[in-house]
């Protein structure tokens, strides 16, 4: 094999320290930037949001790897990102107040079946997007929803007005089981 090939594959064009610092800086910038952009950017994607995230990843790629195209340089950058993420997740797990500052709080988008227009407007979530998210979670329409909560991670949780068919069936089976147990207790008394 050609020696230049191996050199190009494993010899970074920039120092290893720079290779480690660059991903850390980009990681911290993206955490702050995505927090400021709002929870919507994290999970409730429309076509525009997807384009922004895809171009954002391409834009910061050079900031992470610099002029280095070596495999080793890419592995160092990727490893740094994974390690920094691991450390940050573990750190914020034990520091709930800081985690809440970074992640934010949940937002109540619907309460008692009524859409909170102000919260939806703040989070830039349209009625159509709310309806689509409800359908993905098994609700036929927003009329079946009692509460909708935009979680800090960007997902929307829905709580129905009526129990779901599974919950209703479970309650029915529990009631029948109680009846059977009551009848057994009466038979034992005789």
Short mmCIF file of C-alpha atoms in Angstrom, two decimals:
data_model
loop_
_atom_site.label_atom_id
_atom_site.label_comp_id
_atom_site.label_asym_id
_atom_site.label_seq_id
_atom_site.Cartn_x
_atom_site.Cartn_y
_atom_site.Cartn_z
CA UNK A 1 0.00 0.00 0.00
CA UNK A 2 1.01 3.57 -0.60
CA UNK A 3 2.55 5.33 2.45
CA UNK A 4 0.80 8.60 1.53
CA UNK A 5 -2.58 6.87 1.73
CA UNK A 6 -1.90 5.73 5.29
CA UNK A 7 -0.57 9.16 6.23
CA UNK A 8 -3.69 10.85 4.85
CA UNK A 9 -5.94 8.40 6.72
CA UNK A 10 -4.39 8.60 10.17
CA UNK A 11 -2.34 11.78 10.44
CA UNK A 12 -4.45 14.79 11.47
CA UNK A 13 -3.66 18.08 9.71
CA UNK A 14 -4.23 20.03 12.93
CA UNK A 15 -3.11 19.35 16.50
CA UNK A 16 -5.03 16.83 18.58
CA UNK A 17 -5.70 19.49 21.23
CA UNK A 18 -7.34 21.70 18.59
CA UNK A 19 -9.24 18.62 17.41
CA UNK A 20 -10.67 18.28 20.94
CA UNK A 21 -11.36 21.97 21.62
CA UNK A 22 -13.23 22.62 18.35
CA UNK A 23 -16.07 20.08 18.94
CA UNK A 24 -16.46 21.23 22.56
CA UNK A 25 -16.96 24.85 21.48
CA UNK A 26 -19.40 23.88 18.71
CA UNK A 27 -21.31 21.59 21.11
CA UNK A 28 -21.73 24.35 23.69
CA UNK A 29 -22.76 26.84 20.99
CA UNK A 30 -25.40 24.46 19.61
CA UNK A 31 -26.81 23.72 23.08
CA UNK A 32 -27.27 27.44 23.74
CA UNK A 33 -28.51 28.14 20.20
CA UNK A 34 -31.10 25.36 20.22
CA UNK A 35 -32.27 26.42 23.68
CA UNK A 36 -32.78 29.98 22.47
CA UNK A 37 -34.52 28.76 19.29
CA UNK A 38 -37.17 27.00 21.39
CA UNK A 39 -38.41 23.49 22.03
CA UNK A 40 -40.04 23.29 18.61
CA UNK A 41 -36.63 22.94 16.95
CA UNK A 42 -35.98 19.77 18.93
CA UNK A 43 -38.82 17.50 17.91
CA UNK A 44 -41.81 19.11 16.21
CA UNK A 45 -40.15 19.54 12.83
CA UNK A 46 -41.73 20.92 9.72
CA UNK A 47 -39.92 21.15 6.38
CA UNK A 48 -38.32 24.51 7.26
CA UNK A 49 -37.01 23.24 10.61
CA UNK A 50 -35.56 20.14 8.96
CA UNK A 51 -33.74 22.23 6.35
CA UNK A 52 -32.31 24.45 9.11
CA UNK A 53 -31.06 21.45 11.12
CA UNK A 54 -29.52 19.77 8.07
CA UNK A 55 -27.74 22.92 6.92
CA UNK A 56 -26.71 23.68 10.50
CA UNK A 57 -24.96 20.32 10.75
CA UNK A 58 -23.18 20.94 7.46
CA UNK A 59 -22.24 24.48 8.51
CA UNK A 60 -20.62 23.44 11.79
CA UNK A 61 -18.82 20.46 10.26
CA UNK A 62 -15.84 22.57 9.20
CA UNK A 63 -15.78 24.28 12.56
CA UNK A 64 -15.42 20.86 14.17
CA UNK A 65 -12.83 19.30 11.88
CA UNK A 66 -11.07 22.38 10.47
CA UNK A 67 -8.87 21.63 7.48
CA UNK A 68 -8.43 18.04 8.60
CA UNK A 69 -9.99 15.32 6.45
CA UNK A 70 -8.19 12.36 8.03
CA UNK A 71 -10.10 9.43 9.47
CA UNK A 72 -8.25 9.78 12.76
CA UNK A 73 -9.14 13.47 12.92
CA UNK A 74 -12.82 12.68 12.33
CA UNK A 75 -12.75 9.94 14.96
CA UNK A 76 -11.17 12.31 17.49
CA UNK A 77 -13.85 14.93 16.77
CA UNK A 78 -16.68 12.41 16.99
CA UNK A 79 -15.27 10.86 20.17
CA UNK A 80 -14.96 14.31 21.73
CA UNK A 81 -18.61 15.07 20.94
CA UNK A 82 -19.74 11.75 22.44
CA UNK A 83 -17.64 12.20 25.59
CA UNK A 84 -18.77 15.80 26.11
CA UNK A 85 -22.39 14.75 25.67
CA UNK A 86 -21.96 11.87 28.13
CA UNK A 87 -20.37 14.17 30.72
CA UNK A 88 -23.03 16.87 30.25
CA UNK A 89 -25.92 14.40 30.58
CA UNK A 90 -24.43 12.89 33.74
CA UNK A 91 -23.70 16.35 35.18
CA UNK A 92 -27.19 17.70 34.57
CA UNK A 93 -28.74 14.50 35.91
CA UNK A 94 -27.34 15.36 39.33
CA UNK A 95 -27.98 19.13 39.06
CA UNK A 96 -31.72 19.48 38.50
CA UNK A 97 -31.87 23.27 38.82
CA UNK A 98 -29.22 23.76 36.13
CA UNK A 99 -30.91 21.15 33.96
CA UNK A 100 -34.20 23.03 34.21
CA UNK A 101 -32.42 26.26 33.19
CA UNK A 102 -30.89 24.57 30.14
CA UNK A 103 -33.86 22.39 29.18
CA UNK A 104 -36.62 24.79 30.22
CA UNK A 105 -39.99 23.90 31.68
CA UNK A 106 -42.96 22.18 30.14
CA UNK A 107 -45.55 24.42 28.44
CA UNK A 108 -49.27 23.77 28.74
CA UNK A 109 -50.62 24.04 25.18
CA UNK A 110 -54.14 22.80 26.00
CA UNK A 111 -56.05 22.66 29.26
CA UNK A 112 -59.61 21.43 29.83
CA UNK A 113 -59.90 20.87 26.08
CA UNK A 114 -59.12 24.52 25.27
CA UNK A 115 -56.08 25.51 23.21
CA UNK A 116 -53.84 28.02 24.96
CA UNK A 117 -53.31 30.29 21.96
CA UNK A 118 -50.68 32.41 23.73
CA UNK A 119 -48.44 29.42 24.53
CA UNK A 120 -48.87 27.96 21.05
CA UNK A 121 -47.99 31.32 19.51
CA UNK A 122 -44.91 31.63 21.74
CA UNK A 123 -43.73 28.16 20.69
CA UNK A 124 -44.78 28.73 17.04
CA UNK A 125 -47.02 25.65 17.00
CA UNK A 126 -50.04 25.94 14.73
CA UNK A 127 -53.36 24.25 15.31
CA UNK A 128 -52.67 21.96 12.34
CA UNK A 129 -49.34 20.87 13.88
CA UNK A 130 -51.05 20.26 17.22
CA UNK A 131 -53.75 18.18 15.51
CA UNK A 132 -51.14 16.16 13.60
CA UNK A 133 -49.22 15.45 16.81
CA UNK A 134 -52.46 14.34 18.50
CA UNK A 135 -53.28 11.97 15.62
CA UNK A 136 -49.77 10.47 15.86
CA UNK A 137 -50.58 9.62 19.47
CA UNK A 138 -53.89 7.96 18.63
CA UNK A 139 -56.40 10.78 19.07
CA UNK A 140 -58.87 11.27 16.22
CA UNK A 141 -59.08 15.01 16.88
CA UNK A 142 -58.30 17.68 19.44
CA UNK A 143 -61.88 17.32 20.68
CA UNK A 144 -60.74 14.11 22.45
CA UNK A 145 -57.84 15.90 24.19
CA UNK A 146 -58.12 17.31 27.71
CA UNK A 147 -54.51 18.49 28.08
CA UNK A 148 -51.53 18.91 25.76
CA UNK A 149 -48.09 19.59 27.22
CA UNK A 150 -45.00 20.60 25.27
CA UNK A 151 -42.25 18.81 27.17
CA UNK A 152 -38.77 20.34 27.62
CA UNK A 153 -37.36 17.86 25.08
CA UNK A 154 -39.75 19.07 22.39
CA UNK A 155 -42.31 16.26 22.40
CA UNK A 156 -45.99 16.94 22.95
CA UNK A 157 -47.83 14.76 25.46
CA UNK A 158 -51.60 14.44 25.20
CA UNK A 159 -54.05 13.43 27.92
CA UNK A 160 -57.47 12.40 26.69
CA UNK A 161 -60.84 13.53 28.03
CA UNK A 162 -62.15 10.00 28.13
CA UNK A 163 -60.18 6.94 29.00
CA UNK A 164 -58.58 5.22 26.02
CA UNK A 165 -60.19 1.97 24.83
CA UNK A 166 -57.34 0.03 26.46
CA UNK A 167 -57.87 1.84 29.78
CA UNK A 168 -61.65 1.35 29.60
CA UNK A 169 -61.21 -2.38 28.88
CA UNK A 170 -58.69 -2.68 31.74
CA UNK A 171 -61.15 -0.99 34.16
CA UNK A 172 -63.94 -3.27 32.95
CA UNK A 173 -61.80 -6.37 33.54
CA UNK A 174 -60.83 -5.15 37.01
CA UNK A 175 -64.50 -4.61 37.87
CA UNK A 176 -65.35 -8.14 36.70
CA UNK A 177 -62.43 -9.54 38.68
CA UNK A 178 -63.72 -7.73 41.78
CA UNK A 179 -67.16 -9.30 41.19
CA UNK A 180 -65.64 -12.78 40.90
CA UNK A 181 -63.60 -12.25 44.07
CA UNK A 182 -66.70 -11.03 45.92
CA UNK A 183 -68.66 -14.09 44.79
CA UNK A 184 -65.80 -16.38 45.88
CA UNK A 185 -65.73 -14.73 49.29
CA UNK A 186 -69.51 -15.30 49.62
CA UNK A 187 -69.11 -18.98 48.63
CA UNK A 188 -66.39 -19.45 51.27
CA UNK A 189 -68.71 -18.04 53.95
CA UNK A 190 -71.32 -20.73 53.26
#
